[in-house]
Amino acid sequence: MTTLYEPWDETRGAEIIAEHAGQEGATLVILHALQEAFGYVPEAAIPMVAQALNLSRAEVHGVFTFYHDFRHKPAGRHVLKLCRAEACQAAGGDALAARAEAKLGVSLGNTTADDRVTLEPIYCLGLCATAPSAMLDGRIIGRLDQKRLDALVAEAQR
Amino acid sequence: MSMRLYVSRDAGAVAVGADEVALALEQAAAKRGVAIEIVRTGSRGLYWLEPLVEVATPQGRIAFGPVTEADVPSLLDALASNTPHLLRLGATDEIPWLKRQTRLTFARCGVIDPRSLDDYRAHGGYKGFERALSLGPDAILNEVTASGLRGRGGAGFPTGIKWKTVAQAKADRKFIVCNADEGDSGTFADRMIMEGDPFLVIEGMTIAGLTVGATKGYIYIRSEYPHAVEAMNAAIQAAKRGGYLGDKIGGSTYSFDLEVRVGAGAYVCGEETSLLESLEGRRGIVRAKPPLPAHHGLFGKPTVINNVLSFAAIPFILAEGAKAYADFGMGRSRGTMPIQLAGNIRYGGLFETAFGVTLGELVDDIGGGTFTGRPVRAVQVGGPLGAYFPRALFDTPFDYEAFAARDGLIGHGGIVVFDDSVDMRKQARFAMEFCAVESCGKCTPCRIGSTRGVETIEKIINGERVHENLALVEDLCNTMKFGSLCALGGFTPYPVLSALKHFREDFAPIPTTLQAAE
Ligand SMILES: Cc1cc2nc3c(=O)[nH]c(=O)nc-3n(C[C@H](O)[C@H](O)[C@H](O)COP(=O)(O)O)c2cc1C
Ligand code: SF4
Ligand code: FES
């Protein structure tokens, strides 16, 4: 299932910001909410967040860039995350990551040319007893092997 | 009468098909006209048996696993006719792996419905809170201190002392913060308890609140844990409805409220001061201590910040008394530790036991060695900042001091097993790389040193001036150890140096002629 995002819209963005701006320390909460709605954090939203929270643009931009989760542009239609942390390495994750890269023709951290699949590393999903693990558009998968990985890649490419 | 089945909704079970199995059970039962009720529990933590299906019988629960969708028809047949089944494991409580454990914190996990406050209460929930109410703050502090509980997040700081500092601080507002950032690879105990027994975490935090005089708490959960976020939010709502959060909780004069905040993929935000920065909406840059969070924490106010498992240990300590907890353990490591067996392991999962069990028992005996069936060569204990142990050190008992004495740490209790195909140069490089990527950037040794570390180890891998570069890595490690503000830069040398020390042959193959001369 593809996650459907709204196209960036300033009024909608302002609404989302206003909804959370009253909380203490709201910056991350707002950035998460924006990304949930639009699939990324649009550049144009940064000054709006800054104004709503009475912060400088630089401060909000600094927060935005510090955290690995926040995207500055939309991801591909599907996001396939492969766990690259130690427990998954121990269970054969290196070879599976290389296989996914070869199948999709992109290295981890990139999106295929047709914008269908973004392949990303993730560092531990807490599924380390059923490693290696992966996440496809929010769905978690454990005990990954070649067969299951190939099925995931095929699903993501659809 | 309908048949009651239990299937876990824990992420680790869902990741291997628990949702599909639950659905298949429902559909197959409906088709046969058999009335069943499926309770979605947390996980028992026996992950090689997930998806585990349990059935309620007058003699207790009977377990089957690992169950696939294809097994569902034959499983229902066996249940209907009370005949044997290939996947039948017998009474759940009698499964040796579970029976050998001492489950104080995880007693209810996998047993109850984590969405049900009633189920929690029916299984002894809020008994600790009720006793805490009758004791009052000073006596609670005495109990927590006497239990010997040390922070389960990694540093092992005595929880009683931390709480006392906050209790004594004077301020208009105080906070309770639960560190649920659980970023260490090989650990999942926080996730399991939040998904499988979330009211326990709420109860522990509530007791902390009434002890130190805080009325608001935050649970900071990493974004990689969407199921835990959902479970905690649902439990908070249920606790509010049931009068266990909000004003005058549980009929007392105390007020306490909780809110979940979600991280954004920064490992360093598990460090307590970085976490507080993040909660305040800033970049997760580590703060220099002092001031301690206990004096000057969230929004500048006195703050108790503890790991999920530390809070989760509290209700037992209050309900059963400090001694009941402290009676378990060894030396200054009192009580039980939920140990997590992970990586290339045959029987992976959560094993809660008293401190003192040896590493070898955990890996070979309880864990059953590797999943691949190859010999165990190295185990990393305590996450990405923890040392790699060779078999020669498998006699090390699970105890804070014993691990420290061998240049290691138990951290959050995760053990990652590697077989003999592991290349320790790669593991050492990864440790440096992880530090470089996750560094908050405040200290030069951490930020720059780790990047140099990656480059230098790469040279070693490529066979460039190996001995010279090995000396350089050791040097870099020492600089990082002593010149870093927090344990990210300060402890990354542990995995690197332990790899160098115990697995030297991977880095600089000893020429065969020399070997023969020895
Ligand atoms: C880089 C780094 C990451 C950490 N990650 C965590 C974490 O994910 N969870 C945690 O509870 N403590 C983590 N800690 C330890 C915390 O700083 C702190 O000691 C802990 O939250 C205190 O709670 P406790 O006394 O209950 O253990 C981390 C420390 C460092 C230096
Ligand atoms: S050691 Fe690294 S992560 Fe820790 S404060 Fe210094 S730069 Fe930041
Ligand atoms: S290391 Fe991959 S899920 Fe934990």
XYZ file of C-alpha atoms and ligand atoms in Angstrom:
719
model
C 0.000 0.000 0.000
C 1.334 3.415 -0.933
C 1.019 6.154 1.616
C -0.884 9.042 0.123
C 0.290 12.520 0.950
C -1.307 15.874 0.378
C 0.464 18.290 -1.954
C 2.055 21.189 -0.089
C -0.455 23.894 0.629
C 0.314 26.941 2.719
C -3.084 27.232 4.379
C -3.073 23.568 5.309
C 0.500 23.909 6.570
C -0.493 26.870 8.736
C -3.387 24.862 10.135
C -1.126 21.973 11.118
C 1.350 24.328 12.726
C -1.375 26.142 14.662
C -2.787 22.860 15.897
C 0.438 21.981 17.744
C 2.079 25.342 18.408
C 0.540 25.629 21.875
C 2.479 22.658 23.277
C 5.680 23.179 25.166
C 8.721 22.446 23.012
C 6.583 21.889 19.932
C 9.223 22.035 17.164
C 9.664 18.287 16.643
C 5.969 17.648 17.077
C 5.203 20.129 14.293
C 7.921 18.859 11.958
C 6.582 15.315 12.412
C 3.014 16.468 11.728
C 4.070 18.330 8.577
C 5.970 15.341 7.279
C 3.040 13.058 8.046
C 0.753 15.263 5.975
C 3.025 16.147 3.060
C 5.534 13.310 3.068
C 8.386 15.755 3.687
C 8.990 19.083 5.367
C 8.617 21.735 2.673
C 11.231 24.495 2.772
C 8.447 27.067 2.828
C 7.161 25.688 6.116
C 10.370 26.434 8.025
C 9.836 30.215 8.388
C 6.190 29.571 9.233
C 7.182 27.242 12.075
C 9.765 29.772 13.241
C 7.205 32.525 13.371
C 4.592 30.444 15.145
C 7.054 29.405 17.845
C 8.828 32.735 18.094
C 12.127 31.202 17.024
C 14.635 32.214 14.375
C 14.579 30.478 11.000
C 18.102 29.294 11.650
C 16.991 27.575 14.838
C 14.155 25.700 13.163
C 16.345 24.856 10.198
C 18.964 23.555 12.623
C 16.432 21.261 14.245
C 15.158 20.089 10.885
C 18.636 19.131 9.677
C 19.811 17.571 12.953
C 17.346 14.667 12.882
C 17.715 11.860 10.355
C 13.952 11.363 10.021
C 13.020 14.624 8.381
C 13.010 14.773 4.587
C 13.568 17.908 2.544
C 11.915 16.386 -0.495
C 9.316 13.690 -1.021
C 10.504 10.091 -0.927
C 9.723 7.570 -3.635
C 6.268 5.976 -3.758
C 7.496 3.230 -1.490
C 10.110 3.408 1.215
C 12.050 0.245 1.952
C 14.181 0.465 5.066
C 16.737 -2.208 5.825
C 18.170 -2.517 9.297
C 21.918 -2.057 9.171
C 22.697 -2.294 12.874
C 24.829 -4.963 14.522
C 22.266 -7.671 15.325
C 21.061 -7.615 11.740
C 24.663 -7.568 10.473
C 25.313 -10.676 12.538
C 22.336 -12.403 10.947
C 23.381 -11.808 7.350
C 22.088 -8.277 6.834
C 25.148 -7.090 4.886
C 24.555 -9.488 2.033
C 20.843 -8.693 1.936
C 21.510 -4.958 1.777
C 23.923 -5.494 -1.105
C 21.323 -7.636 -2.842
C 18.631 -4.977 -2.464
C 20.998 -2.340 -3.809
C 21.807 -4.481 -6.825
C 18.169 -5.314 -7.519
C 17.024 -1.724 -7.284
C 20.102 -0.235 -8.888
C 20.567 2.348 -6.145
C 22.665 2.469 -3.036
C 21.163 2.861 0.427
C 19.915 6.372 0.994
C 18.725 6.875 -2.573
C 15.593 6.741 -4.692
C 15.235 4.837 -7.958
C 15.201 6.936 -11.138
C 11.511 6.202 -11.709
C 10.754 7.555 -8.200
C 9.155 4.294 -7.197
C 11.387 3.140 -4.383
C 13.465 4.881 -1.776
C 15.953 2.482 -0.186
C 17.150 3.529 3.233
C 19.207 2.198 6.102
C 17.629 2.142 9.544
C 19.479 1.469 12.775
C 17.551 -1.111 14.768
C 13.832 -1.716 14.750
C 13.950 -3.629 18.027
C 13.371 -6.877 16.155
C 16.885 -8.094 16.837
C 15.819 -11.570 17.982
C 14.235 -12.212 14.587
C 16.940 -10.493 12.555
C 17.529 -9.354 9.879
C 14.649 -6.920 9.736
C 13.112 -4.434 7.382
C 10.268 -1.973 7.099
C 8.248 -1.376 3.963
C 6.034 1.726 4.161
C 5.587 1.274 7.876
C 5.047 -2.493 7.769
C 7.666 -4.426 9.699
C 9.256 -7.643 8.524
C 11.532 -9.986 10.466
C 13.586 -13.077 9.622
C 14.452 -11.618 6.290
C 16.129 -13.962 3.832
C 16.806 -13.765 0.110
C 13.363 -14.982 -0.794
C 11.510 -12.598 1.482
C 13.735 -9.712 0.447
C 13.118 -10.384 -3.234
C 9.378 -10.404 -2.568
C 9.633 -7.099 -0.725
C 11.644 -5.505 -3.499
C 9.146 -6.727 -6.076
C 6.278 -5.377 -3.999
C 7.988 -2.017 -3.668
C 8.597 -1.826 -7.394
C 4.952 -2.397 -8.234
C -18.764 -21.693 25.140
C -16.265 -19.918 22.998
C -12.649 -20.954 22.915
C -10.197 -18.313 24.023
C -6.936 -17.981 22.076
C -3.996 -15.694 22.631
C -1.877 -14.284 19.813
C 0.748 -11.617 20.385
C 0.461 -8.140 18.886
C 4.091 -7.377 19.748
C 6.039 -5.905 16.822
C 8.469 -8.827 16.930
C 5.595 -11.274 16.503
C 3.814 -9.140 13.921
C 7.041 -8.941 11.916
C 6.972 -12.713 11.513
C 3.280 -13.027 10.723
C 1.222 -12.848 13.937
C -1.457 -10.605 12.361
C -1.897 -12.986 9.437
C -2.174 -15.939 11.811
C -4.771 -14.172 13.960
C -6.804 -13.303 10.886
C -6.554 -16.836 9.514
C -7.730 -18.222 12.854
C -10.734 -15.939 12.860
C -11.690 -16.753 9.297
C -11.205 -20.497 9.632
C -13.174 -20.589 12.869
C -16.029 -18.581 11.358
C -16.153 -20.926 8.379
C -16.443 -23.907 10.710
C -18.971 -22.211 12.924
C -16.639 -22.483 15.928
C -16.859 -19.634 18.388
C -13.428 -18.295 19.281
C -12.197 -15.200 21.013
C -8.692 -13.986 20.215
C -6.913 -11.886 22.828
C -3.989 -9.946 21.387
C -1.333 -9.965 24.100
C 2.245 -8.785 24.269
C 5.021 -11.280 23.557
C 6.336 -13.877 25.974
C 9.704 -13.059 24.478
C 10.397 -16.516 23.023
C 10.858 -15.093 19.565
C 11.935 -18.249 17.765
C 8.476 -19.594 18.640
C 6.594 -16.577 17.298
C 3.920 -16.461 16.077
C 2.980 -18.266 19.268
C -0.660 -19.252 19.703
C -1.931 -20.096 23.154
C -5.250 -21.575 24.125
C -6.957 -21.244 27.493
C -7.765 -24.538 29.188
C -8.946 -25.318 32.717
C -5.337 -26.444 33.396
C -3.869 -23.160 32.161
C -2.604 -22.039 28.785
C -1.293 -24.464 26.201
C 1.133 -23.127 23.601
C 1.687 -23.862 19.920
C 4.427 -22.401 17.813
C 5.807 -21.175 15.560
C 2.454 -21.134 13.773
C 2.019 -20.111 10.137
C -1.206 -19.381 8.278
C -0.913 -22.809 6.669
C -0.937 -24.475 10.089
C -4.234 -22.888 11.116
C -6.681 -25.546 9.836
C -4.801 -28.444 11.410
C -4.370 -26.442 14.602
C -8.121 -25.857 14.862
C -8.713 -29.558 14.173
C -6.390 -30.532 16.978
C -8.009 -28.069 19.363
C -11.533 -29.214 18.491
C -10.788 -32.912 18.913
C -8.173 -32.502 21.641
C -5.656 -34.513 19.637
C -1.888 -34.004 19.406
C -0.342 -31.450 17.051
C 3.192 -31.162 15.761
C 3.538 -27.586 17.002
C 2.174 -28.281 20.469
C 4.628 -27.080 23.109
C 2.608 -28.041 26.174
C 1.736 -25.755 29.038
C 3.252 -22.340 28.358
C 4.446 -21.933 31.927
C 6.315 -25.231 31.700
C 8.365 -24.303 28.633
C 11.876 -24.619 30.119
C 13.157 -21.362 28.559
C 10.364 -19.476 30.323
C 10.381 -21.518 33.490
C 14.086 -20.871 34.104
C 13.504 -17.140 34.236
C 12.770 -14.906 37.181
C 10.138 -12.644 35.790
C 9.568 -9.749 38.136
C 9.300 -6.934 35.581
C 8.020 -9.075 32.719
C 5.615 -11.160 34.823
C 2.545 -9.967 32.920
C 4.115 -9.446 29.498
C 2.566 -11.855 27.010
C -0.088 -12.821 29.528
C -2.491 -9.890 29.650
C -4.277 -7.753 27.096
C -2.123 -4.603 26.998
C -5.109 -2.489 25.987
C -7.116 -3.427 29.072
C -6.755 -1.590 32.366
C -9.058 -4.165 33.960
C -6.816 -7.009 32.884
C -3.819 -5.157 34.298
C -5.575 -4.646 37.629
C -6.781 -8.237 37.700
C -3.128 -9.330 37.461
C -1.855 -7.269 40.359
C -1.557 -3.947 38.559
C -1.588 -0.779 40.685
C -0.829 -2.736 43.859
C 2.532 -0.964 44.019
C 0.847 2.389 43.514
C -1.645 1.703 46.287
C 1.084 0.758 48.720
C 3.062 3.822 47.619
C 0.060 6.010 48.457
C -0.149 4.547 51.923
C 3.613 4.908 52.503
C 4.146 8.492 51.376
C 7.229 10.014 49.659
C 9.894 9.439 52.344
C 9.080 5.786 52.833
C 8.877 5.230 49.079
C 12.363 6.694 48.716
C 13.597 4.307 51.391
C 12.079 1.351 49.562
C 13.524 2.312 46.188
C 16.953 2.918 47.731
C 16.868 -0.320 49.732
C 15.913 -2.318 46.644
C 19.327 -1.488 45.228
C 17.753 -0.704 41.852
C 20.247 0.842 39.437
C 19.261 2.598 36.238
C 18.643 0.108 33.472
C 19.429 2.566 30.667
C 23.107 1.762 30.777
C 24.941 3.820 33.354
C 23.626 1.883 36.361
C 23.179 4.918 38.592
C 21.208 4.196 41.809
C 17.591 5.164 41.172
C 16.834 5.960 44.811
C 19.553 8.620 44.969
C 18.337 10.237 41.762
C 14.759 10.409 43.007
C 15.833 11.776 46.368
C 17.746 14.627 44.717
C 14.658 15.654 42.778
C 12.398 15.207 45.810
C 14.590 17.598 47.793
C 14.808 20.212 45.024
C 12.507 23.202 45.440
C 10.671 24.339 42.310
C 7.259 25.386 41.053
C 7.227 22.506 38.592
C 9.026 19.185 38.353
C 8.991 16.561 35.627
C 9.215 12.813 35.190
C 10.774 11.765 31.899
C 10.870 8.227 30.617
C 13.745 7.462 28.305
C 12.291 5.144 25.670
C 14.831 5.937 22.994
C 16.250 2.377 23.113
C 18.692 2.917 20.279
C 21.126 0.107 21.090
C 21.179 -2.648 18.542
C 20.326 -5.950 20.176
C 17.914 -4.435 22.666
C 14.146 -4.553 22.612
C 13.079 -4.903 26.248
C 11.715 -1.352 26.442
C 9.740 -1.918 23.277
C 8.362 -5.220 24.558
C 7.216 -3.864 27.883
C 5.646 -0.760 26.328
C 3.762 -2.937 23.865
C 2.997 -5.804 26.233
C 2.454 -4.143 29.622
C 2.227 -0.376 29.106
C 0.312 0.278 32.331
C 3.365 -0.952 34.221
C 5.413 1.926 32.804
C 2.606 4.352 33.611
C 2.370 3.013 37.162
C 6.134 3.299 37.680
C 6.194 6.874 36.401
C 3.161 7.770 38.496
C 4.873 6.494 41.636
C 7.930 8.577 40.707
C 5.667 11.601 40.304
C 4.047 11.338 43.686
C 7.410 10.629 45.311
C 9.214 13.708 44.021
C 6.227 16.020 43.650
C 5.933 16.097 39.861
C 2.577 16.343 38.154
C 3.614 15.921 34.547
C 5.558 13.255 32.738
C 6.792 12.649 29.222
C 7.638 9.393 27.512
C 10.149 9.981 24.740
C 9.842 7.054 22.319
C 12.051 6.581 19.270
C 10.296 6.902 15.936
C 11.450 3.419 14.914
C 8.882 2.064 17.401
C 5.446 2.954 15.969
C 3.780 0.003 17.705
C 5.100 1.076 21.085
C 3.908 4.643 20.483
C 0.440 3.349 19.684
C 0.372 1.026 22.701
C 1.519 3.721 25.142
C -0.964 6.245 23.784
C -3.815 3.755 24.072
C -2.817 2.887 27.636
C -2.554 6.542 28.625
C -6.070 7.153 27.333
C -7.362 4.108 29.216
C -5.608 5.171 32.420
C -7.157 8.628 32.100
C -10.609 7.147 31.658
C -10.032 4.859 34.616
C -8.964 7.717 36.863
C -5.323 6.628 37.068
C -4.012 9.684 35.256
C -5.252 13.231 35.592
C -6.528 14.925 38.736
C -6.792 13.066 42.032
C -5.480 9.812 40.660
C -6.785 6.569 42.101
C -8.893 8.524 44.579
C -5.816 10.191 46.139
C -4.944 13.875 46.441
C -2.223 13.576 43.789
C -2.416 14.678 40.172
C -0.292 13.236 37.414
C -0.501 13.411 33.654
C 1.476 11.819 30.852
C 2.279 12.595 27.259
C 4.118 10.634 24.575
C 6.683 12.444 22.438
C 8.281 10.810 19.427
C 11.979 11.052 18.562
C 13.257 11.604 15.066
C 16.001 9.117 14.388
C 18.942 10.445 16.369
C 20.796 7.851 18.453
C 22.407 10.488 20.642
C 18.965 11.582 21.869
C 19.052 8.551 24.158
C 21.664 10.427 26.167
C 19.619 12.074 28.858
C 20.561 15.719 28.357
C 20.312 15.403 24.588
C 16.875 13.866 25.097
C 15.813 16.821 27.214
C 17.008 19.234 24.522
C 15.003 17.258 21.986
C 11.894 17.306 24.200
C 12.261 21.059 24.422
C 12.175 21.162 20.644
C 15.847 21.727 19.915
C 18.720 19.882 18.280
C 19.859 17.011 20.453
C 23.146 18.560 21.511
C 24.452 17.056 24.747
C 24.551 19.412 27.728
C 27.553 19.604 30.012
C 26.890 18.333 33.547
C 26.597 19.824 36.125
C 23.936 21.027 36.427
C 22.342 17.609 36.716
C 18.891 17.045 35.225
C 17.793 16.350 38.797
C 18.388 20.019 39.554
C 18.059 21.659 36.174
C 16.307 19.339 33.753
C 13.375 19.676 31.390
C 12.502 23.346 30.804
C 15.077 24.102 33.483
C 13.069 22.306 36.191
C 14.113 19.428 38.474
C 13.575 16.261 36.488
C 13.696 12.534 37.107
C 14.839 10.880 33.909
C 14.932 7.103 33.919
C 14.935 4.288 31.475
C 11.689 2.401 30.739
C 12.913 -0.685 32.610
C 13.864 1.347 35.679
C 10.311 2.690 35.956
C 8.928 -0.748 35.134
C 10.825 -2.299 38.076
C 9.249 0.108 40.569
C 5.718 -1.338 40.933
C 7.106 -4.736 41.975
C 9.462 -3.124 44.488
C 6.617 -1.167 46.057
C 4.098 -3.998 45.957
C 6.364 -6.744 47.281
C 8.859 -4.686 49.247
C 12.477 -3.732 48.615
C 13.831 -6.940 50.074
C 11.885 -9.167 47.703
C 13.714 -7.418 44.862
C 17.137 -7.058 46.469
C 17.199 -10.743 47.405
C 18.035 -11.443 43.777
C 21.367 -10.578 42.216
C 25.054 -10.407 43.070
C 27.359 -7.781 44.578
C 26.083 -4.298 43.901
C 23.862 -5.492 41.042
C 20.573 -6.225 42.784
C 17.370 -7.637 41.425
C 16.771 -8.954 37.953
C 17.873 -7.853 34.507
C 15.782 -8.373 31.411
C 18.533 -9.687 29.124
C 18.015 -9.634 25.384
C 19.523 -12.377 23.230
C 19.868 -11.284 19.630
C 21.669 -11.472 16.320
C 22.798 -14.821 15.007
C 21.217 -16.844 17.776
C 19.148 -19.991 17.876
C 16.860 -19.147 20.793
C 16.649 -15.374 20.687
C 14.428 -13.342 22.936
C 13.949 -11.798 26.318
C 15.394 -13.630 29.297
C 14.791 -11.946 32.648
C 17.004 -13.333 35.357
C 18.867 -12.385 38.507
C 22.275 -10.788 37.980
C 25.148 -13.236 38.182
C 24.405 -15.608 35.302
C 27.515 -15.961 33.119
C 27.853 -14.809 29.543
C 28.564 -18.374 28.458
C 25.384 -19.700 30.070
C 23.413 -16.985 28.326
C 24.875 -17.524 24.877
C 25.519 -21.258 24.682
C 23.075 -22.742 27.106
C 20.053 -20.449 27.069
C 20.615 -18.985 23.605
C 21.547 -22.349 22.120
C 24.468 -20.950 20.146
C 24.064 -19.590 16.648
C 21.098 -19.798 14.334
C 23.428 -20.722 11.479
C 24.803 -23.626 13.493
C 28.374 -22.344 13.114
C 30.587 -21.746 16.161
C 30.042 -18.582 18.190
C 33.066 -16.362 17.738
C 32.187 -12.976 19.219
C 29.392 -11.386 21.186
C 28.806 -7.694 21.566
C 27.268 -6.810 24.903
C 25.576 -3.501 25.630
C 24.861 -2.051 22.218
C 27.050 -0.091 19.803
C 29.145 1.293 22.659
C 29.691 -2.129 24.208
C 32.741 -4.363 23.919
C 33.094 -7.495 21.806
C 33.759 -10.537 23.980
C 35.550 -13.662 22.771
C 34.695 -17.136 24.056
C 37.659 -16.912 26.418
C 35.715 -14.385 28.507
C 32.459 -16.337 28.638
C 32.927 -16.893 32.361
C 32.136 -13.202 32.989
C 29.073 -12.947 35.234
C 26.313 -10.560 34.215
C 27.047 -7.798 36.682
C 27.897 -4.122 36.199
C 31.261 -4.332 37.952
C 32.359 -7.661 36.472
C 31.838 -6.359 32.954
C 33.582 -3.081 33.718
C 36.548 -5.045 35.088
C 36.901 -6.655 31.670
C 36.692 -3.373 29.778
C 33.105 -3.927 28.835
C 29.655 -2.865 29.923
C 26.283 -4.488 30.258
C 24.517 -1.334 29.101
C 20.865 -1.988 28.491
C 21.366 -5.752 28.569
C 21.545 -6.606 24.887
C 23.736 -9.470 23.684
C 24.430 -9.771 19.960
C 25.897 -13.069 18.825
C 28.195 -13.452 15.791
C 29.402 -16.704 14.274
C 32.889 -17.437 12.924
C 32.201 -15.728 9.608
C 32.440 -12.340 11.313
C 35.213 -9.995 10.202
C 36.122 -7.974 13.266
C 37.760 -5.255 11.153
C 34.334 -4.555 9.692
C 32.783 -4.441 13.153
C 35.450 -2.038 14.395
C 34.946 0.186 11.368
C 31.197 0.133 11.885
C 31.588 1.261 15.493
C 33.570 4.297 14.356
C 31.219 4.970 11.463
C 28.171 4.845 13.715
C 29.815 7.309 16.086
C 30.691 9.625 13.193
C 27.124 9.584 11.864
C 25.427 9.938 15.229
C 27.804 12.365 16.963
C 26.021 15.485 18.161
C 29.081 17.406 17.055
C 29.912 19.141 20.288
C 33.347 17.610 20.944
C 36.179 17.373 18.433
C 37.496 13.949 19.520
C 34.097 12.416 18.940
C 33.173 14.249 15.764
C 36.531 14.265 14.007
C 38.180 11.362 15.788
C 35.521 8.909 14.693
C 35.819 9.992 11.071
C 39.618 9.546 11.284
C 38.943 6.207 12.908
C 36.881 5.036 9.939
C 39.586 6.139 7.490
C 42.363 4.517 9.452
C 40.571 1.205 9.864
C 39.850 1.252 6.153
C 43.577 1.569 5.521
C 44.171 -1.422 7.766
C 41.571 -3.390 5.847
C 43.376 -2.442 2.629
C 46.663 -3.613 4.103
C 48.287 -0.165 4.186
C 51.025 0.220 6.821
C 49.013 -2.003 9.117
C 51.065 -1.788 12.301
C 51.475 1.943 12.128
C 47.766 2.416 11.546
C 46.834 0.036 14.323
C 48.867 2.182 16.709
C 47.097 5.231 15.338
C 43.658 3.697 15.988
C 44.646 2.939 19.561
C 45.851 6.470 19.968
C 42.642 7.878 18.541
C 40.638 5.700 20.892
C 42.488 7.069 23.880
C 41.867 10.619 22.750
C 38.173 9.859 22.300
C 37.956 8.145 25.684
C 39.316 11.072 27.579
C 38.248 14.010 25.442
C 34.559 13.303 24.948
C 31.737 14.842 26.909
C 29.364 11.873 26.732
C 29.579 8.135 26.285
C 28.985 8.217 22.533
C 32.483 9.497 21.891
C 33.792 8.168 25.178
C 32.700 4.546 24.809
C 32.964 3.975 21.048
C 36.560 2.914 21.811
C 35.188 -0.114 23.713
C 33.992 -2.080 20.678
C 37.028 -0.937 18.690
C 39.697 -1.728 21.277
C 38.060 -5.003 22.288
C 38.050 -6.087 18.654
C 41.728 -5.186 18.403
C 42.638 -6.890 21.645
C 40.649 -10.097 21.483
C 40.553 -10.626 17.727
C 43.953 -9.294 16.734
C 44.355 -11.997 14.102
C 41.695 -10.315 11.978
C 43.652 -7.084 11.786
C 47.229 -8.119 11.356
C 47.600 -11.704 10.289
C 50.647 -13.078 12.029
C 53.084 -14.282 9.341
C 53.201 -18.068 9.392
C 56.987 -18.164 9.670
C 56.822 -16.138 12.865
C 54.074 -18.327 14.231
C 56.203 -21.392 13.652
C 59.157 -19.790 15.413
C 57.138 -19.131 18.547
C 24.853 8.032 23.364
C 23.991 7.584 24.491
C 22.805 6.944 24.222
C 21.967 6.549 25.274
N 20.807 5.919 24.955
C 19.957 5.584 25.953
C 18.699 5.000 25.640
O 18.369 4.771 24.482
N 17.869 4.684 26.669
C 18.212 4.928 27.977
O 17.425 4.661 28.861
N 19.391 5.479 28.294
C 20.270 5.815 27.314
N 21.461 6.402 27.639
C 21.755 6.647 29.067
C 21.111 7.948 29.552
O 21.998 9.013 29.310
C 20.797 7.929 31.044
O 21.878 7.406 31.733
C 19.560 7.142 31.402
O 18.458 7.588 30.685
C 19.265 7.289 32.876
O 18.202 6.446 33.251
P 18.457 5.204 34.224
O 19.177 5.733 35.423
O 17.129 4.699 34.539
O 19.291 4.242 33.468
C 22.340 6.784 26.612
C 23.550 7.417 26.874
C 24.379 7.799 25.837
C 25.662 8.474 26.158
S 30.977 12.785 22.842
Fe 30.078 13.062 20.809
S 27.879 12.825 21.094
Fe 28.790 13.113 23.136
S 28.657 15.318 23.495
Fe 30.636 14.980 22.541
S 30.266 15.244 20.334
Fe 28.279 15.006 21.310
S 19.648 -4.562 14.934
Fe 18.258 -4.816 13.325
S 16.388 -4.848 14.402
Fe 17.783 -4.472 16.012
